[in-house]
PDB file of C-alpha atoms in Angstrom:
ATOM      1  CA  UNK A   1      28.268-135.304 -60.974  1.00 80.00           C
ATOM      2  CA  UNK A   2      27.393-133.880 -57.599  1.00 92.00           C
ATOM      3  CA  UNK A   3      29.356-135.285 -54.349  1.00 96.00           C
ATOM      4  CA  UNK A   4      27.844-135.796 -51.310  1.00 98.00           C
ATOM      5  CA  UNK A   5      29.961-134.122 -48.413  1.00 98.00           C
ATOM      6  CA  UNK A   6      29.185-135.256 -44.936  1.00 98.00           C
ATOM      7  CA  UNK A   7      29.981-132.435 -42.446  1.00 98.00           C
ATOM      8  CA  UNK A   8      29.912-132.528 -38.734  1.00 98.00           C
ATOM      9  CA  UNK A   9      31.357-130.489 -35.135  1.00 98.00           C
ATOM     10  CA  UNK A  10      32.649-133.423 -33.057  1.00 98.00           C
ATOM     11  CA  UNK A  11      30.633-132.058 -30.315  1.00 96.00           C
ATOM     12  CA  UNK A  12      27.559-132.797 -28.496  1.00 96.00           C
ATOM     13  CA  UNK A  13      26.754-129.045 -27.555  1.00 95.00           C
ATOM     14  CA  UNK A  14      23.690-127.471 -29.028  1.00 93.00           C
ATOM     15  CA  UNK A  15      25.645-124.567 -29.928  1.00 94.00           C
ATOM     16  CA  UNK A  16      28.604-125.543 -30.821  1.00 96.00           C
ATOM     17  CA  UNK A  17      30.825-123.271 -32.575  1.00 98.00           C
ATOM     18  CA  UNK A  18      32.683-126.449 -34.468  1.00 98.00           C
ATOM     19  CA  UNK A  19      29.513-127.546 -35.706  1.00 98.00           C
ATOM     20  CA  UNK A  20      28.563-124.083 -37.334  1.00 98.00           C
ATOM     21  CA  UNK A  21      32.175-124.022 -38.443  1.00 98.00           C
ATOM     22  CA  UNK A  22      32.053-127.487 -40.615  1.00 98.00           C
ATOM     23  CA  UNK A  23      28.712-126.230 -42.115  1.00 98.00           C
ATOM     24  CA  UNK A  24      29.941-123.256 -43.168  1.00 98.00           C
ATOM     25  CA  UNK A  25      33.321-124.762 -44.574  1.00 98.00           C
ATOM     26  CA  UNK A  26      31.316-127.692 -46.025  1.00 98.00           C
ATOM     27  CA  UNK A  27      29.381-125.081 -48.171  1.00 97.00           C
ATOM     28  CA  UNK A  28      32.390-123.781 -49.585  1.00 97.00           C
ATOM     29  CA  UNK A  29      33.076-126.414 -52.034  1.00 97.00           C
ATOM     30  CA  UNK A  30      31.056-126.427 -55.237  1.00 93.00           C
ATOM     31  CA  UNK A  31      28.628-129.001 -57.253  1.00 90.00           C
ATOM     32  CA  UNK A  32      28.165-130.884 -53.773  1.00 96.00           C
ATOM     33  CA  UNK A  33      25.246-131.852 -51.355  1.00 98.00           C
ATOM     34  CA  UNK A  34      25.525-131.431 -47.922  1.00 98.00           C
ATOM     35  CA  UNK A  35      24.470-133.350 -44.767  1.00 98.00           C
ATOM     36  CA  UNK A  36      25.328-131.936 -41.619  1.00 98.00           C
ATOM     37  CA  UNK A  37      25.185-134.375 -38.550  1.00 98.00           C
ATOM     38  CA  UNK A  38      24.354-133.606 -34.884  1.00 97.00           C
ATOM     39  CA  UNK A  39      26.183-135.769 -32.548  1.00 97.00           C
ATOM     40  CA  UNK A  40      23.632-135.565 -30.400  1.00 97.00           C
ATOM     41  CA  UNK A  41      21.485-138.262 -32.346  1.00 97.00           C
ATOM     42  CA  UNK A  42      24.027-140.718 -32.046  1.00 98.00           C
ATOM     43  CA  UNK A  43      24.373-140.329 -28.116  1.00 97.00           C
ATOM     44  CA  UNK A  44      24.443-144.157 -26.886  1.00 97.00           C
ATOM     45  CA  UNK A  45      26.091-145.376 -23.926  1.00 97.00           C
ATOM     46  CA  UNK A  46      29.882-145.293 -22.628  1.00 97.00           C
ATOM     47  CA  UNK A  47      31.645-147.714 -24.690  1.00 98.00           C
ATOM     48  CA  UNK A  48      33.128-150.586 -22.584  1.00 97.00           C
ATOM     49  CA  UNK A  49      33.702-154.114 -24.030  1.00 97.00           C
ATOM     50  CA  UNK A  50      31.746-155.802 -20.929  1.00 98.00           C
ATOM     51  CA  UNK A  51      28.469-153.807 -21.936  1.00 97.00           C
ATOM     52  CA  UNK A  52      29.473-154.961 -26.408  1.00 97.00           C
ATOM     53  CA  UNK A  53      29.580-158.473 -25.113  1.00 97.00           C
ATOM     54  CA  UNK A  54      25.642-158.264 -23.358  1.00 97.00           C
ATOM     55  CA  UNK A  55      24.294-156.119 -25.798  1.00 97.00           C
ATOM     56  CA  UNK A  56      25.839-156.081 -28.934  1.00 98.00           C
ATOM     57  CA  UNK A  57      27.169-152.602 -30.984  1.00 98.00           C
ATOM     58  CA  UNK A  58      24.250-149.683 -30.362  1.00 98.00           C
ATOM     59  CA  UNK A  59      21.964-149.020 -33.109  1.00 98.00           C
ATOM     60  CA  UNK A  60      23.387-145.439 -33.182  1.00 98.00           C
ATOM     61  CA  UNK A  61      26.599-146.554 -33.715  1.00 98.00           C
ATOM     62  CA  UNK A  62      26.227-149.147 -36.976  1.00 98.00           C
ATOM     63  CA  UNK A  63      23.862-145.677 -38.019  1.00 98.00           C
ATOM     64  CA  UNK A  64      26.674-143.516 -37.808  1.00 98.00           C
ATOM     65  CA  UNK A  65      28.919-146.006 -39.451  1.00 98.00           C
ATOM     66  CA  UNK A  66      26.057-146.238 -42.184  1.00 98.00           C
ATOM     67  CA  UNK A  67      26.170-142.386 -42.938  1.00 98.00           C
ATOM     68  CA  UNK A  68      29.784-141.583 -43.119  1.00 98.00           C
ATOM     69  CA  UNK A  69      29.626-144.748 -45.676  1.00 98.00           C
ATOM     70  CA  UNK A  70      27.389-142.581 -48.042  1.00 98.00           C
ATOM     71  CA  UNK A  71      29.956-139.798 -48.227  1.00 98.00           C
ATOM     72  CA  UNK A  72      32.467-139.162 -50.880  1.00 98.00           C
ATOM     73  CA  UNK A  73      33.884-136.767 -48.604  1.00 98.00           C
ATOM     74  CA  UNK A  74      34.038-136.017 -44.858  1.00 98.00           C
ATOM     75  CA  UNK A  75      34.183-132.488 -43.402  1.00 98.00           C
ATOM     76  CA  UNK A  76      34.624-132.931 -39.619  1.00 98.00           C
ATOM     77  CA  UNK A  77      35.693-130.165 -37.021  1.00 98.00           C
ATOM     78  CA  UNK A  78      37.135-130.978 -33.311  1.00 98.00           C
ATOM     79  CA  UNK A  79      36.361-129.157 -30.378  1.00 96.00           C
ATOM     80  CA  UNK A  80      38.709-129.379 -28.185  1.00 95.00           C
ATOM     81  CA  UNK A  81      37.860-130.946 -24.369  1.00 94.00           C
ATOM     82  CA  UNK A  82      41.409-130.817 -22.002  1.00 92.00           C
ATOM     83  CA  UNK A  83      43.482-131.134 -25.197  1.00 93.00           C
ATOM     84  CA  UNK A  84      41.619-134.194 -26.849  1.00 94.00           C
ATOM     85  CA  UNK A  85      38.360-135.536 -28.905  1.00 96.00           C
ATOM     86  CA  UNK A  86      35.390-134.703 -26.844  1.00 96.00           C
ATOM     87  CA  UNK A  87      33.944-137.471 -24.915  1.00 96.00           C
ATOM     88  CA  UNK A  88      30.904-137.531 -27.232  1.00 96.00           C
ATOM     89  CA  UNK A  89      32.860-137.733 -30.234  1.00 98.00           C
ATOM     90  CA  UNK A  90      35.446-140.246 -29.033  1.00 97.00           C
ATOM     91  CA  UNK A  91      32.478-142.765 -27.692  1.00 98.00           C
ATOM     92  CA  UNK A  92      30.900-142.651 -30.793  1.00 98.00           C
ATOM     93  CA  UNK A  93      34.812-142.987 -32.313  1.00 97.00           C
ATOM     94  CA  UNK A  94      34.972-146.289 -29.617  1.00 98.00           C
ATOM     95  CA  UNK A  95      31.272-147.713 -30.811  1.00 98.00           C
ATOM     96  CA  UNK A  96      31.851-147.549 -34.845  1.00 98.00           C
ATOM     97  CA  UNK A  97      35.697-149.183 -34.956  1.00 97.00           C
ATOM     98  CA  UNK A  98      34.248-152.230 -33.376  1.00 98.00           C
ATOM     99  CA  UNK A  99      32.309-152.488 -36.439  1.00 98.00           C
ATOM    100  CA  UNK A 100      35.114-151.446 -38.563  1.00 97.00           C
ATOM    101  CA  UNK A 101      38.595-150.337 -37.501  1.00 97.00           C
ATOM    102  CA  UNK A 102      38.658-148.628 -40.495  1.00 98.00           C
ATOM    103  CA  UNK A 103      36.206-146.234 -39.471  1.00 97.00           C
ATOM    104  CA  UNK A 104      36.249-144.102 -41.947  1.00 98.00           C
ATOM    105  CA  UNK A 105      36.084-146.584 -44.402  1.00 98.00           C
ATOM    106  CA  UNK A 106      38.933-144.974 -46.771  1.00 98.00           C
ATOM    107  CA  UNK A 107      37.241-141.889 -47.512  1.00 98.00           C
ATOM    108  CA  UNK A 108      38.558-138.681 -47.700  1.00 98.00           C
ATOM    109  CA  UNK A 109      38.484-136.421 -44.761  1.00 98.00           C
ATOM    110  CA  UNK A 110      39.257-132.798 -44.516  1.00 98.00           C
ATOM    111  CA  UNK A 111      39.926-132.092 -40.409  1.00 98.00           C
ATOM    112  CA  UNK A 112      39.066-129.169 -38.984  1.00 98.00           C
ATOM    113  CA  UNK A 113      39.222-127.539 -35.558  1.00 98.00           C
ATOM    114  CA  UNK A 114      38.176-124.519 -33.733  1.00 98.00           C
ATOM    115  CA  UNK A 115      37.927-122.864 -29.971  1.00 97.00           C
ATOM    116  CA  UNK A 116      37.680-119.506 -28.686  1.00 96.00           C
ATOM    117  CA  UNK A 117      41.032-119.618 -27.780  1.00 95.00           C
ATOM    118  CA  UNK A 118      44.296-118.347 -29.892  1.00 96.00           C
ATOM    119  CA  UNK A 119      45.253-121.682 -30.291  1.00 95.00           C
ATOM    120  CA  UNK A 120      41.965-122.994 -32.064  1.00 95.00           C
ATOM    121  CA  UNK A 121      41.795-126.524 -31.147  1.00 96.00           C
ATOM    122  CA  UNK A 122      45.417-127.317 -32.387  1.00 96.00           C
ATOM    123  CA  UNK A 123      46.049-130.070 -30.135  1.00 97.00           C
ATOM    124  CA  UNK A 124      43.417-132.405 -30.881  1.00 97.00           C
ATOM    125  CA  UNK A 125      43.662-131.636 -34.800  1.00 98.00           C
ATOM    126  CA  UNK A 126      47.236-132.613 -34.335  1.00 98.00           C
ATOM    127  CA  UNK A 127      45.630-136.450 -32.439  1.00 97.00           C
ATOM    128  CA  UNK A 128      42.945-136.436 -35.213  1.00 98.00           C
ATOM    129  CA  UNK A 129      45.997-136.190 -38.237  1.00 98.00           C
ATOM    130  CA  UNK A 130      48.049-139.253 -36.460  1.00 97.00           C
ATOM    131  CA  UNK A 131      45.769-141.130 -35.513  1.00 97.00           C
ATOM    132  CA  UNK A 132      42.678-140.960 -38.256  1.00 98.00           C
ATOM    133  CA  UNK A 133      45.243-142.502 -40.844  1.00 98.00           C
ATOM    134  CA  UNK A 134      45.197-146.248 -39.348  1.00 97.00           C
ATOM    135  CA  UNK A 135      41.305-145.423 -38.940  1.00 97.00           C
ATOM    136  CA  UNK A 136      40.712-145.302 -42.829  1.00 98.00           C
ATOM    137  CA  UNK A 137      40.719-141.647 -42.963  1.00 98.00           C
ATOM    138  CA  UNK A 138      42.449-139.942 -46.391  1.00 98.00           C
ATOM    139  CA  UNK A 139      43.554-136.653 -44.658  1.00 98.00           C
ATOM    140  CA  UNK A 140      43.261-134.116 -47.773  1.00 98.00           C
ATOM    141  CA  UNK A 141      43.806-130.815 -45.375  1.00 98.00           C
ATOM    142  CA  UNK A 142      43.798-129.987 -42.207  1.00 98.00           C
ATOM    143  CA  UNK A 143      42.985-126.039 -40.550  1.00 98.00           C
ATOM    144  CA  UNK A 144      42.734-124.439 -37.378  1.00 98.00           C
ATOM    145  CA  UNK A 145      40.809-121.312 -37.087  1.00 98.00           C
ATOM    146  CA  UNK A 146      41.691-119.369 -33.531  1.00 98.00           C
ATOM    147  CA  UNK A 147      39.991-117.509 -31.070  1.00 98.00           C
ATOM    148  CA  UNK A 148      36.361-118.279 -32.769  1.00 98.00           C
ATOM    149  CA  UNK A 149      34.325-115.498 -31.487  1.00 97.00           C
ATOM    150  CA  UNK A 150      37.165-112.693 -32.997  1.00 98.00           C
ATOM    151  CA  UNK A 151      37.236-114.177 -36.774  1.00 98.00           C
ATOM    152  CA  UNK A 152      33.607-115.734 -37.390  1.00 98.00           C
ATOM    153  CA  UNK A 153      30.153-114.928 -37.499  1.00 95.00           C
ATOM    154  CA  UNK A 154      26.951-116.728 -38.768  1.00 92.00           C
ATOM    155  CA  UNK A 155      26.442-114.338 -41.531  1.00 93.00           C
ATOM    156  CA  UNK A 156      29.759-113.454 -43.185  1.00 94.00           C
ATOM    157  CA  UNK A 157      32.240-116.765 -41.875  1.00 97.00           C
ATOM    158  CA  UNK A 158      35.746-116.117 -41.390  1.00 98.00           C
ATOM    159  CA  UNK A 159      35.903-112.513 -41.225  1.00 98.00           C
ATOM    160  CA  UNK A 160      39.830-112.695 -40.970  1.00 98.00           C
ATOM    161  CA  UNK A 161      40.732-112.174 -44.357  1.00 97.00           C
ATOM    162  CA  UNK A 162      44.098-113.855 -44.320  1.00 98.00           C
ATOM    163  CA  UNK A 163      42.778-116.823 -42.404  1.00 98.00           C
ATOM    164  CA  UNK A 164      39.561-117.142 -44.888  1.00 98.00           C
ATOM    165  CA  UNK A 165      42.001-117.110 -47.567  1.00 98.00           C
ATOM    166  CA  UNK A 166      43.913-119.740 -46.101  1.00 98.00           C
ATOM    167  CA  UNK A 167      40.789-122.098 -45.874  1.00 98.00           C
ATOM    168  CA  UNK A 168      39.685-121.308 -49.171  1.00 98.00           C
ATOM    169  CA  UNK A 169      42.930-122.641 -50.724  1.00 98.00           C
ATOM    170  CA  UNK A 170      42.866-125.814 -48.928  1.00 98.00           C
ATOM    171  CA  UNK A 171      39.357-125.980 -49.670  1.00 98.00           C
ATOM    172  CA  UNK A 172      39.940-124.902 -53.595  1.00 96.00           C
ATOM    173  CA  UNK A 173      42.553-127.331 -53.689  1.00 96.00           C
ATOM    174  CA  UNK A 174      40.405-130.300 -52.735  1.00 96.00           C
ATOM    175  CA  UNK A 175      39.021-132.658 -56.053  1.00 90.00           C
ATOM    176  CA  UNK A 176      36.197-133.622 -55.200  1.00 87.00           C
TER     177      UNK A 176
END
């Protein structure tokens, strides 16, 4: 039976280098369908509990909720924005755990980060592994692929051989 991974960059930027990263690590698994989500369709405004309380939760946000519902697995990579979730990511975070604190709704998650720096994101995949737990998140790997621009590109991936291999064990390891 095919599983239906839902993949995502938790960025808003049109190119975003986390977003092409969770595509490309999304089709690594096998026997699955893939939906790859663009932040930028679930842009709504700044969360704040005054603006809940006159207008009720944003359509985009019970949509989001909606989608990662349909998953039997979550693929989602973090850039990295002064050492935390982006502000895109983390409003639409805000919006969808006022419909369910358990945001992720007990699915498994596999967290991913990236930057074009040598630490690739590390410090917000470290906030996403502590805190996505009490969010309903099943953490089944976590990876952090540095200095983007050095070890990927569109056609081939992970060019770094030791750091593709690394993926593809977590990834290989996964049941889905």
């Amino acid at each position: 039976m095919t599983k239906k991974i839902i993949a995502f960059g938790a960025s808003s930027s049109r190119h975003s280098i986390n977003k092409q990263f969770a595509t490309y690590t999304a089709n690594q698994f096998k026997n699955a369908s893939i939906e790859i989500l663009d932040l930028n369709n679930y842009e709504m405004p700044i969360f704040s509990v005054d603006r809940e309380s006159e207008t009720g939760i944003p359509k985009q946000a019970q949509d989001f909720y909606a989608k990662l519902g349909t998953a039997d697995f979550i693929v989602i990579s973090f850039a990295e924005h002064n050492g935390a979730y982006s502000t895109a990511f983390k409003n639409i975070l805000d919006w969808t755990s006022r419909i369910d604190a358990k945001t992720f709704q007990e699915k498994p998650v596999l967290l991913l980060s990236t930057s074009p720096g040598p630490r690739g994101g590390s410090s917000v995949l470290e906030i996403a592994k502590n805190r996505f737990p009490f969010q309903g998140a099943i953490i089944n790997g976590s990876f952090s692929l540095p200095s983007f621009n050095d070890n990927f590109d569109s056609v081939n991936g992970i060019t770094n051989v030791d750091l593709k291999n690394q993926l593809l064990g977590i990834v290989n390891s996964i049941q889905l």
